Amino acid sequence: MQYNRKVIHIDMDCFYAAVECLDNPALLGVPVIVGHDSERGVVSTASYEARRYGVHSAQSIRMAKRLCSDLHIVEPHFERYKEISDAIHKIFQRYTDLIEPISLDEAFLDVTENKKNIELAIDIAKEIKFAICKEIGLTASAGVSYCKLLAKIASDYNKPDGLCVIHPDNAITFLDKLKVEDLWLVGHKTALELHSLGIFTVKQLRGQSLTTLTRLFGKRGQQFYNYARGIDDSPIEVRNVRKSMSCENTFMQDLSIRSNVIIELYHITIELVNRLSESGFVGHTLTLKVKYADFTQVTRSVTHTTPLLTKHEILPLAKKLLAKIEFNALHPIRLMGLGVSSGDEKSKEEKEPKIHYEEPMLPFT
């Protein structure tokens, strides 16, 4: 474990809602959510004023309205959010090129060696926060530590406009205050698994042996074992902002009966929804991929006006895409994948199918 690393995690505060308030000052100080106001609309972001009523992201807008009668609902403007995000990243680049975007509103920075030769990472974090506030007009929360895990946790500790440092000497003490769901990548489903075993806190998790955790969770067991001890050697991965989220399944036996395919499509949809929820990814384009027994492949895509986040939004579209794909006993399906992407398509109409006659990688990674 490299305790001399200096990692910063920057997380913008209520980013989408904050941008809308920046562009329309009349929204300042009032409960605001970003989302499409429809029967099945979902909250993308809620301002802190809205959160006081129990409104939160991924919640149905219908429920949000019940919780807050004075709610201001704003249609999302993703091109504007991307523009602001690009400006924020230009500020990051003044200090380091080792930047790992997680989404439009958050990123990791490795400042162990930085362009301004600033010794303390906390000073860099302060400068970045000040620059974002002064030049863009938004607030950001920052976490500083020796690894990505703890920097991520720290950035969420004093929100909004927070700054928290977790030093190697007090990492375990800090972790002992946390619930298991406070750990990065431990989503709702995983937390429930741990709870069923009587593990509710990070301290309780650290009391489990590596053998026990590996037996119960496979490869994830090693990750849980390390995280409970403040161990995370994962490097900063310099890459573009995630543009898609997907999952796929290769079947034990090729499928040709439509009812069986529909069942598998349902399971893949549930897995995709869970991944979207845990990652916070937002996209508008749904792509269905089918690979046949002869390894030929076909994809179908459709772009939606509102973000695709829930089973109720994704499954009906996935079924419509599946209806346009032919398969039978002579041409059965061996693999099926489903993904959501932040494509630039403007039309609601389905794109022309793309057919591949080899075995390429999934078109959404």
Coordinates of C-alpha atoms in Angstrom, one line a residue:
M1 CA 0.0 0.0 0.0
Q2 CA 1.4 3.4 -1.0
Y3 CA 0.6 5.8 1.8
N4 CA 2.6 8.6 0.1
R5 CA 0.1 9.1 -2.7
K6 CA -1.9 12.2 -2.8
V7 CA -5.4 11.7 -4.2
I8 CA -8.2 14.3 -4.5
H9 CA -11.8 13.5 -5.2
I10 CA -13.9 16.5 -6.4
D11 CA -17.7 16.1 -6.3
M12 CA -19.9 19.0 -7.5
D13 CA -22.8 19.8 -5.2
C14 CA -26.2 19.0 -6.7
F15 CA -24.6 19.6 -10.1
Y16 CA -27.5 19.6 -12.5
A17 CA -29.8 21.6 -10.2
A18 CA -26.9 24.0 -9.4
V19 CA -26.3 24.7 -13.1
E20 CA -30.0 25.4 -13.6
C21 CA -29.9 27.9 -10.6
L22 CA -26.8 29.4 -12.1
D23 CA -28.6 30.1 -15.3
N24 CA -31.8 31.1 -13.7
P25 CA -31.2 32.9 -10.4
A26 CA -34.9 32.9 -9.7
L27 CA -34.5 29.3 -8.7
L28 CA -32.0 30.1 -5.9
G29 CA -33.2 29.2 -2.5
V30 CA -36.3 27.2 -3.6
P31 CA -36.7 23.4 -3.9
V32 CA -35.6 22.4 -7.4
I33 CA -35.4 19.1 -9.2
V34 CA -34.1 18.3 -12.6
G35 CA -36.1 15.7 -14.5
H36 CA -38.9 15.2 -17.1
D37 CA -42.3 15.9 -15.5
S38 CA -44.3 12.9 -16.6
E39 CA -46.2 10.0 -15.1
R40 CA -43.0 7.9 -15.1
G41 CA -40.5 10.7 -14.7
V42 CA -37.6 10.3 -12.4
V43 CA -35.5 12.8 -10.4
S44 CA -32.1 13.2 -11.9
T45 CA -30.8 15.7 -9.2
A46 CA -32.5 17.5 -6.3
S47 CA -31.3 20.7 -4.7
Y48 CA -30.6 20.8 -1.0
E49 CA -33.8 22.8 -0.5
A50 CA -35.7 19.9 -2.1
R51 CA -33.8 17.3 -0.2
R52 CA -35.0 18.7 3.1
Y53 CA -38.5 17.3 2.1
G54 CA -37.1 13.9 1.5
V55 CA -36.7 14.3 -2.2
H56 CA -33.7 12.6 -3.8
S57 CA -32.2 11.4 -7.1
A58 CA -33.7 8.3 -8.7
Q59 CA -37.0 8.9 -7.0
S60 CA -40.2 9.1 -9.1
I61 CA -41.2 12.7 -9.8
R62 CA -44.7 11.7 -8.7
M63 CA -43.4 10.9 -5.2
A64 CA -41.3 14.0 -5.2
K65 CA -44.4 16.1 -5.8
R66 CA -46.2 14.4 -2.9
L67 CA -43.3 15.2 -0.6
C68 CA -42.9 18.8 -1.7
S69 CA -45.9 20.7 -3.0
D70 CA -43.8 23.8 -3.8
L71 CA -41.4 21.8 -6.0
H72 CA -39.9 23.5 -9.1
I73 CA -39.3 20.9 -11.9
V74 CA -36.8 21.8 -14.6
E75 CA -36.2 19.9 -17.8
P76 CA -32.6 18.7 -18.1
H77 CA -30.1 20.5 -20.4
F78 CA -27.3 18.0 -20.8
E79 CA -25.4 19.9 -23.4
R80 CA -25.1 22.8 -20.9
Y81 CA -24.0 20.4 -18.1
K82 CA -21.3 19.0 -20.4
E83 CA -20.1 22.6 -21.2
I84 CA -19.8 23.4 -17.5
S85 CA -18.1 20.0 -16.8
D86 CA -15.5 20.8 -19.5
A87 CA -14.7 24.1 -17.9
I88 CA -14.2 22.4 -14.5
H89 CA -11.8 19.9 -16.0
K90 CA -9.7 22.7 -17.5
I91 CA -9.3 23.9 -13.9
F92 CA -8.1 20.4 -12.9
Q93 CA -5.6 20.4 -15.7
R94 CA -3.8 23.4 -14.2
Y95 CA -2.6 21.0 -11.5
T96 CA -2.3 17.5 -13.1
D97 CA -3.0 15.5 -16.2
L98 CA -3.7 12.4 -14.0
I99 CA -7.5 12.9 -14.0
E100 CA -10.1 10.1 -13.8
P101 CA -13.6 11.3 -14.6
I102 CA -16.3 9.3 -13.0
S103 CA -19.2 11.4 -14.4
L104 CA -19.9 14.9 -15.5
D105 CA -19.8 16.1 -11.9
E106 CA -17.0 14.2 -10.2
A107 CA -13.4 13.1 -10.8
F108 CA -10.3 11.8 -9.1
L109 CA -7.0 13.6 -9.4
D110 CA -3.6 12.3 -8.5
V111 CA -1.5 15.2 -7.3
T112 CA 1.4 13.3 -5.8
E113 CA 3.5 15.2 -8.4
N114 CA 1.7 18.3 -9.6
K115 CA 2.3 21.0 -12.2
K116 CA 2.6 23.8 -9.5
N117 CA 4.8 21.8 -7.2
I118 CA 2.5 22.4 -4.3
E119 CA 3.5 20.2 -1.3
L120 CA 0.1 19.6 0.4
A121 CA -2.8 18.1 -1.5
I122 CA -5.2 20.0 0.8
D123 CA -3.8 23.3 -0.6
I124 CA -4.5 22.1 -4.1
A125 CA -8.0 21.1 -3.2
K126 CA -8.6 24.5 -1.7
E127 CA -7.4 26.3 -4.8
I128 CA -9.5 24.1 -7.1
K129 CA -12.6 24.8 -5.0
F130 CA -11.9 28.5 -5.0
A131 CA -11.4 28.6 -8.8
I132 CA -14.6 26.7 -9.5
C133 CA -16.6 29.1 -7.3
K134 CA -15.0 32.2 -8.6
E135 CA -14.8 31.4 -12.3
I136 CA -17.9 29.2 -12.8
G137 CA -20.1 30.2 -9.8
L138 CA -20.6 26.7 -8.4
T139 CA -19.6 25.0 -5.2
A140 CA -17.7 21.7 -5.0
S141 CA -16.9 19.3 -2.2
A142 CA -13.4 17.8 -2.0
G143 CA -11.9 14.7 -0.3
V144 CA -8.2 14.3 0.1
S145 CA -6.4 11.1 1.1
Y146 CA -3.8 8.5 0.0
C147 CA -6.2 6.4 -2.1
K148 CA -9.3 6.7 -4.2
L149 CA -11.5 4.8 -1.7
L150 CA -10.9 7.3 1.1
A151 CA -10.8 10.4 -1.0
K152 CA -14.3 9.4 -2.4
I153 CA -15.6 8.9 1.1
A154 CA -14.1 12.1 2.4
S155 CA -15.7 14.3 -0.4
D156 CA -19.1 13.2 0.8
Y157 CA -18.4 13.9 4.5
N158 CA -18.9 17.7 4.8
K159 CA -21.2 18.4 1.9
P160 CA -22.1 20.9 0.5
D161 CA -19.0 23.0 -0.2
G162 CA -17.0 20.6 2.0
L163 CA -13.3 19.7 2.4
C164 CA -12.2 16.7 4.3
V165 CA -8.8 15.1 4.7
I166 CA -8.2 11.5 5.8
H167 CA -4.6 10.9 6.8
P168 CA -3.1 7.4 6.9
D169 CA -2.7 7.7 10.7
N170 CA -6.4 8.1 11.3
A171 CA -7.9 6.1 8.4
I172 CA -9.0 3.2 10.5
T173 CA -10.5 5.4 13.1
F174 CA -12.4 7.3 10.4
L175 CA -13.6 4.0 8.8
D176 CA -14.9 2.8 12.1
K177 CA -17.5 5.6 12.1
L178 CA -19.0 4.3 8.8
K179 CA -21.8 1.9 7.7
V180 CA -20.9 -0.6 5.0
E181 CA -23.1 1.3 2.5
D182 CA -20.8 4.3 3.0
L183 CA -18.0 2.3 1.2
W184 CA -17.5 3.1 -2.5
L185 CA -19.1 0.6 -4.9
V186 CA -21.2 -1.0 -2.1
G187 CA -24.7 -0.3 -3.4
H188 CA -28.1 -1.1 -2.0
K189 CA -28.2 -4.7 -3.1
T190 CA -24.7 -5.5 -1.8
A191 CA -25.4 -3.7 1.5
L192 CA -28.5 -5.9 2.0
E193 CA -26.3 -9.0 1.4
L194 CA -23.9 -7.8 4.1
H195 CA -26.8 -6.9 6.5
S196 CA -28.2 -10.4 6.1
L197 CA -24.9 -11.7 7.5
G198 CA -25.1 -9.3 10.5
I199 CA -22.5 -7.0 9.0
F200 CA -23.7 -3.4 9.3
T201 CA -20.6 -1.4 10.0
V202 CA -17.1 -1.2 8.5
K203 CA -15.7 -2.2 11.8
Q204 CA -17.8 -5.4 11.7
L205 CA -16.7 -6.0 8.2
R206 CA -13.0 -5.8 9.3
G207 CA -13.8 -8.5 11.8
Q208 CA -14.4 -11.0 9.1
S209 CA -11.6 -13.2 7.8
L210 CA -10.4 -13.1 4.2
T211 CA -11.4 -16.8 3.9
T212 CA -14.9 -16.1 5.1
L213 CA -15.4 -13.1 2.8
T214 CA -14.0 -14.9 -0.2
R215 CA -16.2 -17.9 0.4
L216 CA -19.3 -15.7 0.7
F217 CA -18.6 -13.1 -2.0
G218 CA -15.9 -14.6 -4.3
K219 CA -13.6 -11.9 -5.8
R220 CA -15.6 -9.2 -4.1
G221 CA -14.6 -10.7 -0.7
Q222 CA -11.0 -9.6 -1.3
Q223 CA -12.2 -6.1 -2.1
F224 CA -14.3 -5.9 1.1
Y225 CA -11.4 -7.2 3.1
N226 CA -9.1 -4.5 1.8
Y227 CA -11.6 -1.6 1.9
A228 CA -12.3 -2.3 5.6
R229 CA -8.6 -1.8 6.2
G230 CA -8.3 1.4 4.1
I231 CA -6.4 -0.5 1.4
D232 CA -7.0 0.6 -2.2
D233 CA -4.1 0.5 -4.6
S234 CA -6.2 1.2 -7.7
P235 CA -4.5 3.8 -9.9
I236 CA -6.0 6.9 -11.4
E237 CA -7.2 5.8 -14.8
V238 CA -6.9 8.7 -17.3
R239 CA -9.9 8.3 -19.6
N240 CA -12.9 10.0 -21.0
V241 CA -16.1 10.5 -19.1
R242 CA -18.1 7.3 -19.0
K243 CA -20.5 7.3 -22.0
S244 CA -22.4 4.1 -21.4
M245 CA -23.4 1.4 -18.9
S246 CA -24.2 -2.1 -20.1
C247 CA -24.4 -5.8 -19.1
E248 CA -24.8 -9.0 -21.1
N249 CA -25.4 -12.7 -20.6
T250 CA -24.2 -15.7 -22.6
F251 CA -26.8 -18.5 -22.1
M252 CA -26.0 -22.0 -21.0
Q253 CA -28.2 -23.2 -23.9
D254 CA -29.1 -21.3 -27.1
L255 CA -32.6 -19.8 -26.9
S256 CA -35.3 -19.8 -29.6
I257 CA -38.6 -19.6 -27.7
R258 CA -39.7 -16.0 -27.3
S259 CA -41.1 -16.4 -23.8
N260 CA -37.7 -17.7 -22.6
V261 CA -36.0 -14.8 -24.3
I262 CA -38.4 -12.3 -22.7
I263 CA -37.6 -13.8 -19.2
E264 CA -33.9 -13.4 -19.8
L265 CA -34.4 -9.9 -21.1
Y266 CA -36.2 -9.1 -17.8
H267 CA -33.3 -10.4 -15.8
I268 CA -30.7 -8.4 -17.8
T269 CA -32.9 -5.3 -17.4
I270 CA -32.9 -5.7 -13.6
E271 CA -29.1 -6.1 -13.6
L272 CA -28.7 -3.0 -15.8
V273 CA -31.0 -0.9 -13.6
N274 CA -29.0 -1.9 -10.5
R275 CA -25.7 -0.9 -12.2
L276 CA -27.2 2.4 -13.3
S277 CA -28.4 3.1 -9.7
E278 CA -25.0 2.2 -8.1
S279 CA -23.0 4.2 -10.7
G280 CA -25.2 7.2 -11.0
F281 CA -24.8 7.1 -14.8
V282 CA -27.4 8.9 -16.9
G283 CA -28.1 8.1 -20.5
H284 CA -30.9 8.5 -23.1
T285 CA -30.1 5.8 -25.7
L286 CA -31.0 2.1 -25.1
T287 CA -29.2 -0.5 -27.2
L288 CA -30.1 -4.2 -27.4
K289 CA -27.5 -6.6 -28.6
V290 CA -28.2 -10.1 -29.8
K291 CA -25.6 -12.7 -30.8
Y292 CA -26.7 -15.8 -32.6
A293 CA -25.4 -19.4 -32.3
D294 CA -23.4 -18.8 -35.5
F295 CA -21.8 -15.7 -33.9
T296 CA -23.4 -13.2 -36.2
Q297 CA -24.6 -10.2 -34.3
V298 CA -27.3 -7.6 -34.5
T299 CA -28.0 -4.5 -32.4
R300 CA -31.1 -2.3 -32.2
S301 CA -31.1 1.2 -30.5
V302 CA -33.7 3.8 -29.6
T303 CA -33.1 7.2 -28.1
H304 CA -35.5 8.6 -25.4
T305 CA -36.2 12.2 -24.5
T306 CA -35.8 11.5 -20.8
P307 CA -33.1 9.7 -18.9
L308 CA -33.4 5.9 -18.8
L309 CA -33.0 4.9 -15.2
T310 CA -35.7 2.5 -14.0
K311 CA -37.2 -0.9 -15.0
H312 CA -40.5 0.8 -15.9
E313 CA -38.6 3.1 -18.4
I314 CA -36.2 0.5 -19.8
L315 CA -38.1 -2.8 -20.1
P316 CA -40.9 -1.6 -22.4
L317 CA -38.3 -0.1 -24.8
A318 CA -36.2 -3.3 -24.6
K319 CA -39.2 -5.4 -25.5
K320 CA -40.0 -3.1 -28.5
L321 CA -36.4 -3.5 -29.7
L322 CA -36.5 -7.3 -29.2
A323 CA -39.7 -7.4 -31.3
K324 CA -37.7 -6.2 -34.3
I325 CA -35.1 -9.0 -34.0
E326 CA -35.8 -12.3 -35.7
F327 CA -34.8 -15.7 -34.1
N328 CA -36.0 -19.2 -34.3
A329 CA -34.9 -22.8 -33.8
L330 CA -32.6 -22.7 -36.8
H331 CA -31.2 -19.3 -35.8
P332 CA -31.2 -19.3 -31.9
I333 CA -29.7 -16.7 -29.6
R334 CA -26.5 -17.5 -27.6
L335 CA -25.9 -14.1 -26.0
M336 CA -28.0 -11.0 -25.2
G337 CA -26.8 -7.6 -23.9
L338 CA -28.5 -4.4 -22.9
G339 CA -26.9 -1.0 -22.5
V340 CA -27.7 2.7 -21.9
S341 CA -25.5 5.3 -23.4
S342 CA -25.3 9.1 -23.5
G343 CA -25.4 9.2 -27.3
D344 CA -25.9 12.5 -29.2
E345 CA -29.0 11.2 -31.1
K346 CA -31.8 13.8 -31.2
S347 CA -34.5 11.8 -32.7
K348 CA -36.9 9.5 -30.9
E349 CA -36.9 7.2 -33.9
E350 CA -35.0 4.0 -33.9
K351 CA -31.7 3.9 -35.7
E352 CA -31.1 1.5 -38.5
P353 CA -29.9 -1.9 -37.3
K354 CA -26.2 -2.6 -37.4
I355 CA -25.3 -6.2 -38.3
H356 CA -21.9 -7.6 -37.7
Y357 CA -20.6 -10.9 -39.1
E358 CA -17.8 -11.5 -36.6
E359 CA -17.5 -11.5 -32.9
P360 CA -16.6 -7.9 -31.9
M361 CA -16.7 -6.4 -28.4
L362 CA -20.0 -5.1 -27.1
P363 CA -20.7 -1.8 -28.8
F364 CA -21.3 -0.2 -25.4
T365 CA -18.5 -0.6 -22.9

